[in-house]
XYZ file of C-alpha atoms in Angstrom:
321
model
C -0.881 -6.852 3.393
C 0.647 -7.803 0.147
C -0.084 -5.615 -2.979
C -1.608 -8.128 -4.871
C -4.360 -8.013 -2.169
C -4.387 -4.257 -2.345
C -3.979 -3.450 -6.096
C -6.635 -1.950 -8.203
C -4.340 -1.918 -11.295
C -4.416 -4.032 -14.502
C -2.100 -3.341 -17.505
C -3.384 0.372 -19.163
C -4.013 0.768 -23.078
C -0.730 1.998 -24.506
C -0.247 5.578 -23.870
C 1.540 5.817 -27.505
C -1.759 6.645 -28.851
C -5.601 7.705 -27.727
C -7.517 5.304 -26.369
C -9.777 4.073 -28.936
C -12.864 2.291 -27.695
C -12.044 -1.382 -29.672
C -15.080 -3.891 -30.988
C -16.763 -5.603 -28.661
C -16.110 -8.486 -31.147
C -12.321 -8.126 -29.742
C -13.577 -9.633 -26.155
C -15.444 -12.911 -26.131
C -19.231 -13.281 -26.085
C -19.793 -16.539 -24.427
C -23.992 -16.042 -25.055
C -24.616 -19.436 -24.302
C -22.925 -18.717 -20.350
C -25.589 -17.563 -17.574
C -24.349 -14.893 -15.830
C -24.086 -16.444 -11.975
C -23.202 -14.877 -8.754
C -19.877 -16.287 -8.254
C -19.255 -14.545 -11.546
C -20.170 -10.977 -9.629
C -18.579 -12.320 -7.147
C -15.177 -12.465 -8.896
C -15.507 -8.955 -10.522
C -15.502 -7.242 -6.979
C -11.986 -9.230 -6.116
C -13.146 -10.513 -2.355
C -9.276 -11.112 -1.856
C -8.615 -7.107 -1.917
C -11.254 -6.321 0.574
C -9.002 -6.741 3.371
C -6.253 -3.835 3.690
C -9.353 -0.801 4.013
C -11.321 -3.496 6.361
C -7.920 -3.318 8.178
C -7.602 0.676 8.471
C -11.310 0.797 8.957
C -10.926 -1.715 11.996
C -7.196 0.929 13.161
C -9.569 3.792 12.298
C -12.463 2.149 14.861
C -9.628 1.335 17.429
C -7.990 5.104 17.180
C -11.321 6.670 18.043
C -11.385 5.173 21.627
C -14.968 4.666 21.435
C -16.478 1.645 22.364
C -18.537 -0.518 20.398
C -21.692 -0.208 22.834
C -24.644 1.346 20.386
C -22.181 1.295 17.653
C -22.516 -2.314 16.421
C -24.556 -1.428 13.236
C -22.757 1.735 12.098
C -19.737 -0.775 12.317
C -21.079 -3.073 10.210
C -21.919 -0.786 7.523
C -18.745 0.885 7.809
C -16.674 -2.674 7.269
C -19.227 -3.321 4.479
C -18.764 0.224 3.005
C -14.639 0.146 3.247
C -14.559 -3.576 1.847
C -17.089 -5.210 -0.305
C -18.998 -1.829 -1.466
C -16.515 1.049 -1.918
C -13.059 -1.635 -2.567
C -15.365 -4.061 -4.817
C -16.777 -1.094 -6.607
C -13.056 0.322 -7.586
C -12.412 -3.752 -9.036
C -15.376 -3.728 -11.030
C -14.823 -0.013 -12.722
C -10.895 -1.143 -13.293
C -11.514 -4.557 -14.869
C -14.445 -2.639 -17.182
C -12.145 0.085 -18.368
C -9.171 -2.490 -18.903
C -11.874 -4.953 -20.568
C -10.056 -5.087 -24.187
C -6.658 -5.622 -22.415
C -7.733 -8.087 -20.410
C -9.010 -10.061 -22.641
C -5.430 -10.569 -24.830
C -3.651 -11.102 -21.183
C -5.985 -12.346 -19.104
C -8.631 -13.540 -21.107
C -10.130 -15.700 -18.309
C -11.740 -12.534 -15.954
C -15.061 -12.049 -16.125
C -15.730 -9.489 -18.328
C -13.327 -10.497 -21.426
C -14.080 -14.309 -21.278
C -18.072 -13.111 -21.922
C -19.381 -14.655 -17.861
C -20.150 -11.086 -17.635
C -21.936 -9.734 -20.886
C -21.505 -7.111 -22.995
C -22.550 -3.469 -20.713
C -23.317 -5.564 -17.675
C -19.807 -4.992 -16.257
C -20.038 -1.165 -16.566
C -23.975 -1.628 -15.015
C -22.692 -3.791 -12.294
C -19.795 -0.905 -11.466
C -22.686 1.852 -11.767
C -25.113 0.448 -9.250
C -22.512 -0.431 -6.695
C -21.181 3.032 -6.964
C -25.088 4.493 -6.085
C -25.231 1.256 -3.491
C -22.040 2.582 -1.646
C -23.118 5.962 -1.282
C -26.845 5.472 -0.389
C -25.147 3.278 2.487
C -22.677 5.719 3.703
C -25.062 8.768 2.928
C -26.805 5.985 6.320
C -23.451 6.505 8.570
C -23.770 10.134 8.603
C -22.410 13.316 6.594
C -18.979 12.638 7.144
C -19.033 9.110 6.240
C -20.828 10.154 3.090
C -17.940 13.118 1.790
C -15.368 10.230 2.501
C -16.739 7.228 0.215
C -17.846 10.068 -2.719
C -14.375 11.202 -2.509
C -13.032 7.184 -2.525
C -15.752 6.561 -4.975
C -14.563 9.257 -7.352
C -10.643 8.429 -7.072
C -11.917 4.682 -7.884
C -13.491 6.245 -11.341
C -10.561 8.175 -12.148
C -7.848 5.559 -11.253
C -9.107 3.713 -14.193
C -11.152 5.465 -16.278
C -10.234 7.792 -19.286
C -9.225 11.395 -19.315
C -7.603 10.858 -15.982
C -6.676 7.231 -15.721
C -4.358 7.709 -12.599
C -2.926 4.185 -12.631
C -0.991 5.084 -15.844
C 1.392 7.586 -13.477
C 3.759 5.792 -11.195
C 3.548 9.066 -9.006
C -0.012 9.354 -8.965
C -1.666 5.952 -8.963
C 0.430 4.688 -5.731
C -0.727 8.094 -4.097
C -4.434 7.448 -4.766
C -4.644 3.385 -3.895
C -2.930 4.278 -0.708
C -5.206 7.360 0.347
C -8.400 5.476 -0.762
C -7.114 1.763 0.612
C -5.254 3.337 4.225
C -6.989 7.124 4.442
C -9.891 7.488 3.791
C -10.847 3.921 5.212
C -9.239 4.584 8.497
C -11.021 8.024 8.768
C -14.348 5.818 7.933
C -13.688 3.382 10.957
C -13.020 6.967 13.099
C -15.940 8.546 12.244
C -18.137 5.660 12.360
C -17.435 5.001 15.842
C -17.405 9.102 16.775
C -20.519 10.149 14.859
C -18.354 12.943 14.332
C -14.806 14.505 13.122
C -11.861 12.908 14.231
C -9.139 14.714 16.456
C -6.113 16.096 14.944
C -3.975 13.544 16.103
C -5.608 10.416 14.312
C -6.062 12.939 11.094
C -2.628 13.281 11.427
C -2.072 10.009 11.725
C -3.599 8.163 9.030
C -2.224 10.579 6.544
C 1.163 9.881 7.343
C 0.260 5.977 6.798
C -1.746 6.775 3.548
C 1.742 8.682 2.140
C 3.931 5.655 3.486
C 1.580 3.046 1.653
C 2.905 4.527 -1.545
C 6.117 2.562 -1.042
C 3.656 -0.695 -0.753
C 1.727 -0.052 -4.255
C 5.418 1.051 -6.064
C 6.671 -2.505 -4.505
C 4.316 -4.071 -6.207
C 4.721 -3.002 -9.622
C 7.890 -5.080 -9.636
C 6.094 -8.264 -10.610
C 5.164 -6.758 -14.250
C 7.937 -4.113 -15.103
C 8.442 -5.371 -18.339
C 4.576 -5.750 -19.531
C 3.939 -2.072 -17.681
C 6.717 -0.833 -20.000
C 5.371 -2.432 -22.991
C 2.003 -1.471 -22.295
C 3.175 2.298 -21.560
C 2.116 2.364 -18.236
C 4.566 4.856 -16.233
C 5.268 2.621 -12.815
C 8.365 3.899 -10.850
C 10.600 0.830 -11.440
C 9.939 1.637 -15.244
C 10.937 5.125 -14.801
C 13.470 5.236 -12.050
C 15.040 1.913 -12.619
C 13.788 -1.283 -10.726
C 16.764 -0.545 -7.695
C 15.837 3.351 -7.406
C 12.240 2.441 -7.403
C 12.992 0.410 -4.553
C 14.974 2.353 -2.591
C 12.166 5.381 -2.675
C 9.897 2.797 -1.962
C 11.680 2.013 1.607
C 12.732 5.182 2.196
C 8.824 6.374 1.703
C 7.344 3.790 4.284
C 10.301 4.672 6.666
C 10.270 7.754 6.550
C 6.301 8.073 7.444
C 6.708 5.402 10.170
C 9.927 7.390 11.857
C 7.153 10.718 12.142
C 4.280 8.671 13.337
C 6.863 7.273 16.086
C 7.799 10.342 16.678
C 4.717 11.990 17.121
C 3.166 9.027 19.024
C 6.072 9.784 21.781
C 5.579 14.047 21.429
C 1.460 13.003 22.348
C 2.074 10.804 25.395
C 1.548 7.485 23.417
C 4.820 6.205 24.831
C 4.232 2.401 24.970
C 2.164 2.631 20.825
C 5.766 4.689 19.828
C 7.753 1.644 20.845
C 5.455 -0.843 19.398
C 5.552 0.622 16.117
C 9.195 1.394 16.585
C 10.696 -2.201 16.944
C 8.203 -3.381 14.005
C 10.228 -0.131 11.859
C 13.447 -1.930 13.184
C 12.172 -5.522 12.160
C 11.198 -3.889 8.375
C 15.071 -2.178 8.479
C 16.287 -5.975 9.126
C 14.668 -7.265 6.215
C 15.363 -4.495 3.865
C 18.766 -5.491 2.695
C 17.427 -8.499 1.456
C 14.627 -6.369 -1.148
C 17.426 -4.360 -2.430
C 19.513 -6.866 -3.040
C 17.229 -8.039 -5.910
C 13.850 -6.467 -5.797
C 12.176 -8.383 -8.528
C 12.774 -11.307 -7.272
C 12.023 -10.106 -3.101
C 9.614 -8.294 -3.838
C 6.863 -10.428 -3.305
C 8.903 -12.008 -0.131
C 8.790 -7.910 1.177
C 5.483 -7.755 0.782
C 4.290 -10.504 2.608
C 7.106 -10.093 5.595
C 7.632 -5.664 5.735
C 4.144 -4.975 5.035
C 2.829 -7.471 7.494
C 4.759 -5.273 9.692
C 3.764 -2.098 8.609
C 0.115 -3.100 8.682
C 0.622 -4.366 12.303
C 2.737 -0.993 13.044
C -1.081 0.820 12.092
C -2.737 -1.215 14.737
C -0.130 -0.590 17.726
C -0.466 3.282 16.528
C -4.329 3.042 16.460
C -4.293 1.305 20.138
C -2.132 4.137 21.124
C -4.200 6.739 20.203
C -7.569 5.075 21.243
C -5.867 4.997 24.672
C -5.538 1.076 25.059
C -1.829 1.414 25.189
């Protein structure tokens, strides 16, 4: 899964000073544009949808449930994890980044005027209430996951806490929201109930890992982050640090899910996600080397791996494997 599929982050306000809420003269008002649906449609970011469909779909295979009964609760789940609770995060960010997105990318919805003056903020409130009326559907559990993704999705972008100002902090929260809480969705869903402590276990560890994917891609705009004051860790720790944590992070939370996987039984998953850990160590040399230029190249070979390293554990621990 490449970043750029995953991110929910657009360059902050500079930090240097309080966020002042700018005209709405700064952002253009095209008032002779329609609003139309593939202008919605654009806002929610369809192209990020897929790394929490993924987890949810790990999450569904971890719970060893099959799909007889289930095929509706499945359906809202992948709707709730990808167009719903994903798109709603998209719309929130790209309102609360409006004025400085329309000086560098003056072409999104919002800023070039497709989407109207509070309409962007209206569209982000009712698909916040649409998410959790459908998930408040899939049960109780279901429900205290999405308020908790939809609230993280408010404060990643929106003022006091803005989250995707800290290079710490922002990483942490796309990867529990995106990898977590999505895969606990799929779990539930299927289980109609709480997951066991193994899959809990599980997904955490690939939530914590994740953070190495969001730092990684934070390499493609070091120095507009800088300029803008946003905090990323290859602004603060140095673009070769930053990528060094950021390998040692998804390494690290692969070598305890293999090892884990083996303690439980899950023999054939530990090996699985073992030789995909090995294939992510052969390709690592080559990201250090130079990460701002590899970094892309990473994320479309290592995370392709570490994604496919969730599946193998999820099969694992459904009992397929």
């Amino acid at each position: 899964m490449e970043r750029s599929a995953v991110s929910t982050r657009t360059s902050p306000l500079p930090t240097g000073r309080p966020e002042v809420e700018r005209p709405e003269a700064t952002i253009t008002n095209k008032t002779t544009h329609r609003t139309q649906v593939r202008d919605v449609v654009e806002l929610f970011k369809p192209i990020t949808w897929f790394p929490p469909m993924w987890a949810f779909m790990c999450g569904a295979v971890s719970s060893g449930t099959g799909l007889d009964g289930r095929w509706l609760f499945v359906a809202g789940g992948v709707l709730l994890a990808g167009p719903l609770v994903c798109g709603t995060s998209q719309a929130v960010n790209d309102w609360f980044d409006r004025h400085v997105d329309a000086i560098n990318e003056p072409d999104r919805p919002i800023p070039s005027g497709r989407i109207p003056g509070r309409m962007g903020l209206w569209i982000a409130l009712i698909a916040t209430v649409l998410s959790a009326f459908v998930a408040w559907g899939l049960g109780p559990l279901v429900f205290a996951a999405a308020l908790v993704g939809l609230t993280l999705a408010w404060g990643y972008s929106a003022p006091p806490f803005r989250f995707k100002t800290s290079g710490w902090t922002g990483p942490a929260v796309v990867g529990l929201t995106y990898e977590g809480l999505s895969w606990f969705t799929g779990a539930a869903v299927m289980l109609g109930a709480m997951p066991r402590a193994e899959v809990l276990i599980t997904l955490v560890l690939y939530s914590v890992g994740a953070h190495g994917i969001m730092t990684l891609n934070d390499f493609k705009a070091v120095e507009g982050d800088r300029a803008m004051g946003l905090n990323s860790l290859p602004v603060t720790l140095g673009v070769g640090n930053a990528a060094g944590l950021a390998c040692a992070v998804m390494a690290l939370a692969q070598i305890a899910v293999i090892t884990l996987l083996a303690i439980w039984g899950n023999t054939v998953s530990a090996l699985a996600v073992g030789t995909v850990l090995i294939a992510q160590f052969a390709a690592m040399p080559r990201l250090l080397s130079n990460p701002k230029k590899f970094a892309p190249w990473y994320n479309g070979v290592g995370v392709t791996l570490y994604v496919l390293g969730m599946l193998a554990a999820a099969l694992g621990l459904g009992g397929y494997i």
